[in-house]
Coordinates of C-alpha atoms in Angstrom, one line a residue:
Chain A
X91 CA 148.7 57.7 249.4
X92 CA 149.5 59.5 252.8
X93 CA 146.8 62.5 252.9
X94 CA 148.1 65.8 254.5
X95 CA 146.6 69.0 255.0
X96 CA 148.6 72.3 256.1
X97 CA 148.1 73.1 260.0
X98 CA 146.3 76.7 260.1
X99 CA 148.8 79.3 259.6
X100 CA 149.2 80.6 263.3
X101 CA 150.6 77.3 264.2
X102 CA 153.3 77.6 262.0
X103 CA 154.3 81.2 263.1
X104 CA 153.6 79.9 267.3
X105 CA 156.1 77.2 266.4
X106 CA 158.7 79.8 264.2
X107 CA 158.6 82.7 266.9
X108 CA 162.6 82.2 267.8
X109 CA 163.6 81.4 264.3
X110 CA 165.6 83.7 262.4
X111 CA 166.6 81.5 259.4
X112 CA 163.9 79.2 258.8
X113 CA 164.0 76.6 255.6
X114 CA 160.6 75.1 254.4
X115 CA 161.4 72.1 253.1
X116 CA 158.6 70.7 250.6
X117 CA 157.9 66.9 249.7
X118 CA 157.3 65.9 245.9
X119 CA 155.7 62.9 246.5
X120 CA 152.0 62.0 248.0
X121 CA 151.6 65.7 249.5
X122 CA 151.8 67.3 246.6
X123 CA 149.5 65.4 244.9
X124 CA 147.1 66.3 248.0
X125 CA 148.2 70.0 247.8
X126 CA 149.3 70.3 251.0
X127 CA 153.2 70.4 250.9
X128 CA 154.6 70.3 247.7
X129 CA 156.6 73.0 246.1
X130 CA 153.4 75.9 245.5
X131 CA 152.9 75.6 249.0
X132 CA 156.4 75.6 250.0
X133 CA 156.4 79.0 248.3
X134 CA 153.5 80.2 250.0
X135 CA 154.0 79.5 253.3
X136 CA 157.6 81.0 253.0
X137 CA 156.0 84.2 251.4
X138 CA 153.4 84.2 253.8
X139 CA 156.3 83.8 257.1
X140 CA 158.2 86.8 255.6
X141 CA 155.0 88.9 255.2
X142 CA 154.1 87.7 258.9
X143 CA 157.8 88.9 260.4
X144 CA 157.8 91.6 258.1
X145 CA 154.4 92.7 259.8
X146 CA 155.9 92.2 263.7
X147 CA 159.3 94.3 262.8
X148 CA 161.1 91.3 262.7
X149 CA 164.2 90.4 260.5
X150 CA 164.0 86.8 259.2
X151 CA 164.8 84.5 256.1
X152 CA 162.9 82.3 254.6
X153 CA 164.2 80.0 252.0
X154 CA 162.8 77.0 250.0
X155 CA 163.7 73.6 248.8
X156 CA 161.3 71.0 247.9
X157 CA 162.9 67.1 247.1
X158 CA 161.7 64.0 245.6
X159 CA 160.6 62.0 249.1
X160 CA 161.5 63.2 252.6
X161 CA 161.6 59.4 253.8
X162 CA 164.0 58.4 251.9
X163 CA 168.0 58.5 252.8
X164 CA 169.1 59.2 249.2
X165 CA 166.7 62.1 248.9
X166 CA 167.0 63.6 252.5
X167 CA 170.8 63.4 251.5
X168 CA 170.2 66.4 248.8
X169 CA 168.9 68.5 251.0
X170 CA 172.0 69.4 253.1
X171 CA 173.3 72.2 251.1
X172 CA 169.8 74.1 251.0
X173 CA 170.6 73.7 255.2
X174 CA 173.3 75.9 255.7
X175 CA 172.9 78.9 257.7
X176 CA 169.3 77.6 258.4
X177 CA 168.2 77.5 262.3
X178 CA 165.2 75.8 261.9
X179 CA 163.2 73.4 259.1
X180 CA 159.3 73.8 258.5
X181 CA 158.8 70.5 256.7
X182 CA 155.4 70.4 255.1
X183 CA 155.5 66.6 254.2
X184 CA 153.8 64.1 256.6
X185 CA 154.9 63.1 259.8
X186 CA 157.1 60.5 258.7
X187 CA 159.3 63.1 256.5
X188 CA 159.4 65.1 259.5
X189 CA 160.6 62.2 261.8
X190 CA 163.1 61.2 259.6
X191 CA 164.4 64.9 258.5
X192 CA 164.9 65.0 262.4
X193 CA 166.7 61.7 262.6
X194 CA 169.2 62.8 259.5
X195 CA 169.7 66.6 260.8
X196 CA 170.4 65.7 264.6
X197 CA 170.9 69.6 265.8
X198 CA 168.4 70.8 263.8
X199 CA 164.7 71.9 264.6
X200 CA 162.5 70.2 262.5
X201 CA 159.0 71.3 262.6
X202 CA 155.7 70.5 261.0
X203 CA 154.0 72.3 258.3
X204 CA 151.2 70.0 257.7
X205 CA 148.9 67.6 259.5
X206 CA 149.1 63.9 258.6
X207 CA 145.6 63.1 258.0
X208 CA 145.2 59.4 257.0
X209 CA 145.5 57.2 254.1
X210 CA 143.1 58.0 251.4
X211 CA 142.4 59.2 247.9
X212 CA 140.5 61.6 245.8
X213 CA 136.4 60.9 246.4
X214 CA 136.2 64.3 244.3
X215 CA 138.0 66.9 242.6
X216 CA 140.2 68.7 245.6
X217 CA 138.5 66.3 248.4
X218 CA 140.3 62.9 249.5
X219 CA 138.5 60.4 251.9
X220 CA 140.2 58.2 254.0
X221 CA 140.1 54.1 252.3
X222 CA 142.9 52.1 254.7
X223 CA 143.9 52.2 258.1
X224 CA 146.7 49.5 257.6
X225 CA 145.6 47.2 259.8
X226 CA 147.8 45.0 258.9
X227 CA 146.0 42.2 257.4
X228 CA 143.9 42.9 254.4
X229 CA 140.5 41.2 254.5
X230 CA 139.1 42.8 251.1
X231 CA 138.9 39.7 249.2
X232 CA 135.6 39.3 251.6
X233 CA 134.2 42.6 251.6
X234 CA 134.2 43.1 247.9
X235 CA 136.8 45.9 248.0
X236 CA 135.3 48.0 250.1
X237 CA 137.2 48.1 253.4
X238 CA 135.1 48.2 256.6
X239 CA 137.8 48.9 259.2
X240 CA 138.8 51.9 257.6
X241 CA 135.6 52.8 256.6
X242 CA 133.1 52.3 258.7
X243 CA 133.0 54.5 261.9
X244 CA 132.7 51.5 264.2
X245 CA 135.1 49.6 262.4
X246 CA 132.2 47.1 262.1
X247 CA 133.2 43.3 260.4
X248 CA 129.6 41.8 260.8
X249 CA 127.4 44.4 258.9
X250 CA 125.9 47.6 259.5
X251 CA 124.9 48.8 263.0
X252 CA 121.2 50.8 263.1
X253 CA 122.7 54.2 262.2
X254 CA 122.8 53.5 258.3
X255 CA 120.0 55.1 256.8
X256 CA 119.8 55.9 252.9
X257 CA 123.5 55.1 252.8
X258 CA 125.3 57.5 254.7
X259 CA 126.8 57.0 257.8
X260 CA 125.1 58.3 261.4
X261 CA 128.4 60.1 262.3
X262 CA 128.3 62.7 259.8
X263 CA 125.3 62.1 257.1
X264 CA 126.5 65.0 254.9
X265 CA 130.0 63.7 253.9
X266 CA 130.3 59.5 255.0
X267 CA 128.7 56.9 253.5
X268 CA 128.3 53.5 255.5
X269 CA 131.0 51.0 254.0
X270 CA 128.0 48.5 254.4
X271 CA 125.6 50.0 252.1
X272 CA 128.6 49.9 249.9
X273 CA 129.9 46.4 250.9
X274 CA 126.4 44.5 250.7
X275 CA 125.3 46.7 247.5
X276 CA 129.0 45.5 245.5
X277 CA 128.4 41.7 247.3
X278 CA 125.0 41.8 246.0
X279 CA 126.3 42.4 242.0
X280 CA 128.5 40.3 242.7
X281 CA 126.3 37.5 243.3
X282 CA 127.8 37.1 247.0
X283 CA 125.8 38.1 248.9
X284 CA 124.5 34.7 251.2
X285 CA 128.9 35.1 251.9
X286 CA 127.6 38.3 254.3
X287 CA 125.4 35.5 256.4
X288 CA 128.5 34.3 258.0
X289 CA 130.2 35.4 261.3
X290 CA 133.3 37.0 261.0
X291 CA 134.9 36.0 264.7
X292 CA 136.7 38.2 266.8
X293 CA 139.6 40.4 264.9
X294 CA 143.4 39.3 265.6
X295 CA 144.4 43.6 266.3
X296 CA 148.1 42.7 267.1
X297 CA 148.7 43.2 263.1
X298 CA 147.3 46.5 263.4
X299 CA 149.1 49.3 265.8
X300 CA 147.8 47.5 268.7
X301 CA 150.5 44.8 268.4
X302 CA 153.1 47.9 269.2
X303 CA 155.4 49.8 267.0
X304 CA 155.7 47.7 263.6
X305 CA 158.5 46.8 261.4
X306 CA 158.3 44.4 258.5
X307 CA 161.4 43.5 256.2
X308 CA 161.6 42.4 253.0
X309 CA 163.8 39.0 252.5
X310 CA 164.7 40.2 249.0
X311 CA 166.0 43.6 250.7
X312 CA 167.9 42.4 253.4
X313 CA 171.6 41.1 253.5
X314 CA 171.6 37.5 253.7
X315 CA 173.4 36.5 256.7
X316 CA 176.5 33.9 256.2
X317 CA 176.7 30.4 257.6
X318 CA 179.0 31.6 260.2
X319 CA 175.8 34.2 261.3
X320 CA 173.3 31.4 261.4
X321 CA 174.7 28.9 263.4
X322 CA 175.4 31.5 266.4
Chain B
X58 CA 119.1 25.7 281.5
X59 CA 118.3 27.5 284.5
X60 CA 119.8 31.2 284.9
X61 CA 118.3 32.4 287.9
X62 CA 116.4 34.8 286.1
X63 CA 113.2 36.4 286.1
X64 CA 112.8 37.0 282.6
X65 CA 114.1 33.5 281.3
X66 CA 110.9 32.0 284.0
X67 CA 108.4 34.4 282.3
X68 CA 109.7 33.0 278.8
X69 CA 109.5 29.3 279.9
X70 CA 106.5 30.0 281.0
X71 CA 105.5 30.8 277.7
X72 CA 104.0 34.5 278.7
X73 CA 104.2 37.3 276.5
X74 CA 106.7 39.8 278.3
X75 CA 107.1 43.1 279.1
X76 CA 110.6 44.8 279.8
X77 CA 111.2 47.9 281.1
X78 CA 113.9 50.7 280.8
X79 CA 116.3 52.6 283.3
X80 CA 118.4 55.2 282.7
X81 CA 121.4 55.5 285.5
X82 CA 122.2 59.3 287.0
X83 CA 125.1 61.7 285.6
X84 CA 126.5 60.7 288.9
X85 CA 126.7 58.5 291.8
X86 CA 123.0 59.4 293.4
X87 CA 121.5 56.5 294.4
X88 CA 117.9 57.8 295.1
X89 CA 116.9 58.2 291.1
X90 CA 117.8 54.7 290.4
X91 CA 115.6 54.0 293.8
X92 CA 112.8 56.3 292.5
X93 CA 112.8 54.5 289.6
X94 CA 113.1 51.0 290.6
X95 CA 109.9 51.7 292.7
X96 CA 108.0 53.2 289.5
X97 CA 108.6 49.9 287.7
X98 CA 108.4 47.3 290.2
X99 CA 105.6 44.8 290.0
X100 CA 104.9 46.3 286.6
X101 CA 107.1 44.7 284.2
X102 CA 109.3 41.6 284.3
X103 CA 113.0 43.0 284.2
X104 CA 114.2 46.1 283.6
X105 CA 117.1 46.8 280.9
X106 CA 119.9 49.8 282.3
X107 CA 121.3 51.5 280.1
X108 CA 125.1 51.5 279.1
X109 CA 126.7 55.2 279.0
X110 CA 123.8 55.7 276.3
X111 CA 124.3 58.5 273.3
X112 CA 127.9 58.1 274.6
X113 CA 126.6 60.3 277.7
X114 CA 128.7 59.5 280.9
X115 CA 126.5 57.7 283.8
X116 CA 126.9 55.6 286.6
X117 CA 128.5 52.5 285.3
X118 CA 125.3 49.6 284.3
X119 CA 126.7 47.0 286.2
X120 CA 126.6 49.4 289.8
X121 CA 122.8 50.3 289.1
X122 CA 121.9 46.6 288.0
X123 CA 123.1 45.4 291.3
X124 CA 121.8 48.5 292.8
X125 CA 118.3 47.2 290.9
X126 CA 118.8 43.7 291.8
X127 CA 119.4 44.1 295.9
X128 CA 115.7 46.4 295.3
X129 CA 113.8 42.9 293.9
X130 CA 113.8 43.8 290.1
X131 CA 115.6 41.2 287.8
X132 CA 118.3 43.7 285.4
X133 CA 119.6 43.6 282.5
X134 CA 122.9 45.2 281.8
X135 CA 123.5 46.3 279.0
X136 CA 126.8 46.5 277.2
X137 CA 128.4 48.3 274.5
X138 CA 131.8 47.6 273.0
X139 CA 132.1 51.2 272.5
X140 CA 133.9 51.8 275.7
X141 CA 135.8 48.3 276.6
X142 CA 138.0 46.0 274.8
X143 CA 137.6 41.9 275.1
X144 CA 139.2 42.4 278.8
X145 CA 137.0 44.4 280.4
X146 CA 133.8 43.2 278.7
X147 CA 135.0 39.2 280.0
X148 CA 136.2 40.9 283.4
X149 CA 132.9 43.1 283.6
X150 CA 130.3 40.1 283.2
X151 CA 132.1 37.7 285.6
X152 CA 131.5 40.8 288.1
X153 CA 128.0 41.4 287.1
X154 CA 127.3 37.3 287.7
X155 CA 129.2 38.1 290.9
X156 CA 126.4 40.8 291.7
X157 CA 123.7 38.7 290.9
X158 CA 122.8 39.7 287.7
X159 CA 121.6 37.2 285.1
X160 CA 120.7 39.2 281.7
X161 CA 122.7 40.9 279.4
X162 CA 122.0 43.0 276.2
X163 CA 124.6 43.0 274.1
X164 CA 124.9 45.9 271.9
X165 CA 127.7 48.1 269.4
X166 CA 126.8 51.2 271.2
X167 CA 126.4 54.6 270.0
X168 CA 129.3 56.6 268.4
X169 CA 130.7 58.7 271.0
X170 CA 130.7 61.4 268.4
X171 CA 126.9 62.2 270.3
X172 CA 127.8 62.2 273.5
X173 CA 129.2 64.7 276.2
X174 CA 132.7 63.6 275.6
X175 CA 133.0 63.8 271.8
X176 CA 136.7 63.7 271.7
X177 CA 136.6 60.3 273.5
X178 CA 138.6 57.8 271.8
X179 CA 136.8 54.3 271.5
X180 CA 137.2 50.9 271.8
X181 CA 135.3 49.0 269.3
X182 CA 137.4 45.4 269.6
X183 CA 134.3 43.6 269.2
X184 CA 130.9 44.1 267.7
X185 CA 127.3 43.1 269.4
X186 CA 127.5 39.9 267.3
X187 CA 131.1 38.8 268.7
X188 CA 130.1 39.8 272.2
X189 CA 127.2 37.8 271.7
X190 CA 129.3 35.1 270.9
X191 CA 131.7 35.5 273.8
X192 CA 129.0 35.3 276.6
X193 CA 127.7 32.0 274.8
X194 CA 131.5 30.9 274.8
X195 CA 131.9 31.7 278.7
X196 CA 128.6 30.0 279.4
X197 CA 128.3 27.3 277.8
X198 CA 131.9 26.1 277.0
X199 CA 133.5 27.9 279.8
X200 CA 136.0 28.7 277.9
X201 CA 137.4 32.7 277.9
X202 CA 137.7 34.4 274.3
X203 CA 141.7 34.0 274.8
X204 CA 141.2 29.8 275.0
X205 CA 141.5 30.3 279.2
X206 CA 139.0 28.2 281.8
X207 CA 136.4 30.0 283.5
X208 CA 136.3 29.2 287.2
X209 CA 132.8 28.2 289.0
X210 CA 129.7 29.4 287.6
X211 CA 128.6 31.8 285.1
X212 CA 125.1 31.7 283.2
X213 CA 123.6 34.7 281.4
X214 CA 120.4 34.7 279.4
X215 CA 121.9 36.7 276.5
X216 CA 119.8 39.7 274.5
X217 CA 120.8 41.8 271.9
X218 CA 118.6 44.7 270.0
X219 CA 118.1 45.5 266.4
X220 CA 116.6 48.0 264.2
X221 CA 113.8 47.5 261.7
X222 CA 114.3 50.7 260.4
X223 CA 117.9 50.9 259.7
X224 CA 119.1 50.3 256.4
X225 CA 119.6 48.4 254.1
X226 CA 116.4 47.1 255.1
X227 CA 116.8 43.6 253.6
X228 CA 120.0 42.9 255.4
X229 CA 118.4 44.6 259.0
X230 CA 116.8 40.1 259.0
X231 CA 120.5 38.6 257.9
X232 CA 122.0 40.7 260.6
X233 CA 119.5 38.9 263.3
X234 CA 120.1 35.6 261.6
X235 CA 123.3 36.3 262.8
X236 CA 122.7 37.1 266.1
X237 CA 120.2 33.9 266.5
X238 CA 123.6 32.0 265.3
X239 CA 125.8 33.9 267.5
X240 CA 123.3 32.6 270.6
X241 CA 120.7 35.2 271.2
X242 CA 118.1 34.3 273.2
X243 CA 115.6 37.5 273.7
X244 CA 115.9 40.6 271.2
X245 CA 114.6 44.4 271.6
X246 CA 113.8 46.5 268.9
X247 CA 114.2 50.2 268.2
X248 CA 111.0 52.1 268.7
X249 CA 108.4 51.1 267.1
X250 CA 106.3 54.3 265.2
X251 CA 105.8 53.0 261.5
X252 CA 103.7 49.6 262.5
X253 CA 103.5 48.9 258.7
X254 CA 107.2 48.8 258.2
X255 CA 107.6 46.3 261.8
X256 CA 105.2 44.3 260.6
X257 CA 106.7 43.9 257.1
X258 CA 110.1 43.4 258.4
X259 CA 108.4 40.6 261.2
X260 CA 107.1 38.9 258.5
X261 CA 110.7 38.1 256.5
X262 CA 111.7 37.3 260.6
X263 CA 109.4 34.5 260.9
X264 CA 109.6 33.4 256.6
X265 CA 113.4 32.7 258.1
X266 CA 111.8 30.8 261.4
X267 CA 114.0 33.6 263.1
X268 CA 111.0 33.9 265.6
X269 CA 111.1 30.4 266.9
X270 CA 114.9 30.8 267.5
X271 CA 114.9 34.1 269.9
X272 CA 112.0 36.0 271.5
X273 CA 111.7 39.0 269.9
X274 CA 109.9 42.0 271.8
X275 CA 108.7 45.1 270.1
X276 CA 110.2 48.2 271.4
X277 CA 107.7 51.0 272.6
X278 CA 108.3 54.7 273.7
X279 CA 105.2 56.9 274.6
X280 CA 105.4 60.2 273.5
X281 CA 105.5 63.3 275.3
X282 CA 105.1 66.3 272.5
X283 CA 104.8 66.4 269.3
X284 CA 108.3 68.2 269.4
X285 CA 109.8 65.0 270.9
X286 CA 108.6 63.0 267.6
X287 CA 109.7 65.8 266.0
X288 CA 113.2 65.7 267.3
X289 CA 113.3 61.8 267.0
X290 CA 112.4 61.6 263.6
X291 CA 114.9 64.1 262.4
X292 CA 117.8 63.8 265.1
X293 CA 117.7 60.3 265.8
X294 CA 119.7 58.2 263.6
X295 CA 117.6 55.2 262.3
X296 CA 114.3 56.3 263.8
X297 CA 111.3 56.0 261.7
X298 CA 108.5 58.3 262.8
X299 CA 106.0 58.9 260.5
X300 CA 104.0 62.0 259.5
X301 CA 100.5 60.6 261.0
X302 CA 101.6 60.0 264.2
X303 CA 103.2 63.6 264.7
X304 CA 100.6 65.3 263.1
X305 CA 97.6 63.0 265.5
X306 CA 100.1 64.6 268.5
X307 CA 100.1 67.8 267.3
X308 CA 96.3 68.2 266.2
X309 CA 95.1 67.5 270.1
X310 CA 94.4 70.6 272.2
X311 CA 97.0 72.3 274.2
X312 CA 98.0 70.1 277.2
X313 CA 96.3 66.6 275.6
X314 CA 99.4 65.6 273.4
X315 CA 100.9 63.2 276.3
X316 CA 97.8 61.9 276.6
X317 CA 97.6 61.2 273.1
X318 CA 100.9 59.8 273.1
X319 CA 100.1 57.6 275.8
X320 CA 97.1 56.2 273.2
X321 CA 99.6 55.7 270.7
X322 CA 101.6 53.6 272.8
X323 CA 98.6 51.7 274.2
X324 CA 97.4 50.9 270.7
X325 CA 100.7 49.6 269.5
X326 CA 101.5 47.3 272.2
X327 CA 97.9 45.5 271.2
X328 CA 98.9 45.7 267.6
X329 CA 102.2 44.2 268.3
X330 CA 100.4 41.7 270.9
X331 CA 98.6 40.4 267.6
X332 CA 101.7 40.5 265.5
X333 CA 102.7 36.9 264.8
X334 CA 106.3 36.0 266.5
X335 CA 106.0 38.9 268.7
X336 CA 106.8 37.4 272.0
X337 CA 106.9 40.4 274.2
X338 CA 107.4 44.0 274.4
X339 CA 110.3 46.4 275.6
X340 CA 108.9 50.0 277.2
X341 CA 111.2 52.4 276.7
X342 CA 109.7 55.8 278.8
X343 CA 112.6 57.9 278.3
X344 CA 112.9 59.5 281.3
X345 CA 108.7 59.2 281.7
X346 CA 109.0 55.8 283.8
X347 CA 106.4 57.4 285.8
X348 CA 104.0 56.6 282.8
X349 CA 104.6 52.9 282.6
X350 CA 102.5 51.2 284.9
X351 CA 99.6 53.5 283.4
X352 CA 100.1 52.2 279.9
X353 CA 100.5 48.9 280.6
X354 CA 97.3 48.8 282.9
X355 CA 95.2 49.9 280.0
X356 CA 97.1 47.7 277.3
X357 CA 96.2 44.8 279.9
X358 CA 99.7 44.0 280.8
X359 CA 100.1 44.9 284.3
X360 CA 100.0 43.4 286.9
X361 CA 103.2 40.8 285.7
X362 CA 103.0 36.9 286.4

């Protein structure tokens, strides 16, 4: 899922100094299950914006309205009532919520709430760690799950460089470990490990963000276009 | 194959090596790569210039290996993919032939994360093992990554460096393997402290006839203090220093402990002259170049053939 974690506090007053009628609009998908923008925090960041006018002598609103996904047409839809009256949108989901609030609600500010962090999971209770950098072609059938673009610092595909030692990661000891130390210890109970001997070539980076803005369709998902369309 | 190059003659030649190390200015001053030069000429047979190292911004390798090169000193320049993509690596060693320069050390490079510019972003399109690979590919089959011809000449005796103490220690010989396969031809390791441990990982090196494939030389750095092994063994990712050797630095009287250092190098380089497979030996004096021709002399090294 997309990790998010809420942009300190300030920010979101800096960005909110003009506003008079703000809406925080919360996401009930992948941030909040990451805590950062579901509906508890939707309620505490609006408390905490009324607190902070209410502290400078200003007179503000605040209201709240957290829907299913903010990426989503049918969803975004719903939230139109909740906009009336409002000046400006704190949306605490990730940056693609807030990109496509602003593409729905053309003359409205939409602003962000949270940071988009990366795309991850929980490593512990209340810590998520980055596992995919959607690359765009997944390679994990040869690394034994364990993905070493998204993992290791260097995004290494031929093994570890010398900064692995006992496991962890030269770039920050305390909280990485080195994908291979993972990768080679998984290939090894695998029984896979002479596959690690060969030279993975060059990487092809055009499927990755490199190749420019992506857009991928699905044939199932897209009208089918008539004889008449496919012979012009 | 003929390169042109100092360090490929002394090879053929069947000598045991020595390589030296230069670390470019935080600028564009000319005179410490001069000073330098001067401190190492005659005294080993090519000298390896640093790339940016610990991410730290220097004058670009390639400008001080030609620098090194119009001064009589065979360079080699090494590279890290840290900073350039498969363009400007390809575009960067056609310049370098250009300049007269006839090694290169191919290398990952350090993260920028421990350099002056920590909010860099990097590069990382290839590893040391593909851009080990692409010089081989421009050399031999003239051929550019991309599928393109390379126009007239371009030969490059092609090193790369590993680490016998990184982990996992077992995988520290598959990862040369695949740099001998990739088409290494000389190989520097990290510094050399825990001879035990070298010696241990030389021996599954030459069980894999890895030794016969690509001249490995033993990398050696003379201490100054016994705070410098202090700081290297705890700050240096991947160094193994052990206990004795800070503790032999530190239990000398006040103002002995570079001599001792200089001991310690002296006796590794004749331990590692007796290693079998060892074909040479890379000085690294970190800013202590000053110091080379000293420890060479007594480790019987100096003067070069």
């Amino acid at each position: 899922m997309i990790i998010a974690e809420q942009k300190p506090f300030e920010r979101i007053v800096e960005m909110t100094a003009k506003a008079r009628n703000i809406l925080v609009a919360g996401c009930g998908t992948c941030v909040t299950v990451c805590l950062a923008g579901g509906a508890k925090e939707v309620a505490v960041v609006a408390s905490k914006l009324r607190l902070a006018a209410q502290n400078a002598g200003r007179k503000i609103t605040v209201t709240e309205a957290t829907i299913e996904r903010q990426c989503e047409n049918e969803f975004v839809e719903k939230l139109a009532p909740a906009l009336k009256g409002v000046d400006t949108v704190v949306s605490l989901a990730c940056g693609i919520g807030v990109q496509f609030l602003a593409e729905a609600f053309q003359n409205l500010p939409i602003l962000p709430g949270v940071n988009t962090r990366f795309l991850g999971a929980p490593s512990k209770q209340g810590t998520w760690q980055e596992k995919c950098m959607a690359c765009g072609d997944c390679r994990l059938d040869k690394t034994a799950g364990v993905c070493p673009m998204a993992r290791c610092s260097k995004n290494l595909l031929n093994g570890p460089c010398g900064g692995s030692a006992n496991g962890k990661c030269e770039v920050n000891p305390q909280k990485i470990e080195c994908a291979w130390q993972l990768i080679i210890d998984r290939m090894e109970k695998l029984g896979r490990l002479d596959e690690l001997e060969a030279i993975t070539p060059p990487n092809d980076w055009s499927t990755a963000h490199d190749g420019g803005v992506r857009e991928t369709a699905s044939e199932q998902a897209v009208p089918a276009k008539t004889e008449a369309m496919k012979s012009v | 194959m003929t390169i042109e190059s100092n360090l490929e003659r002394v090879l053929q030649a069947g000598k045991f090596a020595v390589t030296g190390e230069l670390g470019p200015p935080r600028g564009a001053d000319v005179e410490v790569i001069k000073k330098k030069a001067q401190l190492l000429k005659g005294h080993v047979d090519a000298v390896n210039v640093t790339d940016n190292q610990t991410a730290i911004v220097r004058m670009s390798s390639v400008a001080a290996c030609a620098l090194l090169s119009q001064l009589g000193l065979d360079p080699v320049l090494q590279m890290v993919c840290r900073d350039r993509n498969r363009i400007a690596l390809q575009s960067d060693l056609f310049g370098a032939y250009a300049l007269g320069i006839r090694n290169v050390l191919c290398l990952t490079g350090d993260h920028q994360k421990f350099g002056d510019h920590p909010t860099a972003k990097n590069v990382f399109d290839l590893d040391s093992i593909q851009l080990i690979q692409t010089v081989k590919r421009l050399r031999d089959e003239k051929k550019m990554l991309g599928g393109s011809d390379v126009q007239g000449e371009f030969k490059m005796l092609i090193g790369a460096a590993e680490n016998p103490f990184g982990d996992p220690f077992k995988f520290r010989v598959t990862r040369l393997a695949k740099k001998v396969a990739a088409g290494v031809q000389f190989l520097q390791t990290q510094c050399i402290f825990n001879l035990p441990k070298f010696k241990e990982w030389m021996k599954m090196v030459c069980d894999r006839g890895l030794h016969e494939k690509v001249a490995i030389f033993g990398g050696v750095t003379p201490i100054k203090s016994a705070g410098m092994a202090k700081y290297m063994k705890n700050s240096v990712a991947g160094m193994d220093v052990p206990d004795e050797i800070i503790k032999r630095v530190a239990g000398v009287p006040k103002g002995k402990a570079s001599e001792e250092g200089v001991k310690i190098a002296v006796e590794t380089i004749q331990q590692l002259k007796e290693t079998p497979g060892v074909r040479g030996i890379h000085m690294m004096a970190i800013e202590w170049e000053e110091m080379v021709p000293k420890i060479l002399q007594q480790a019987g090294l100096s003067p070069r053939p």
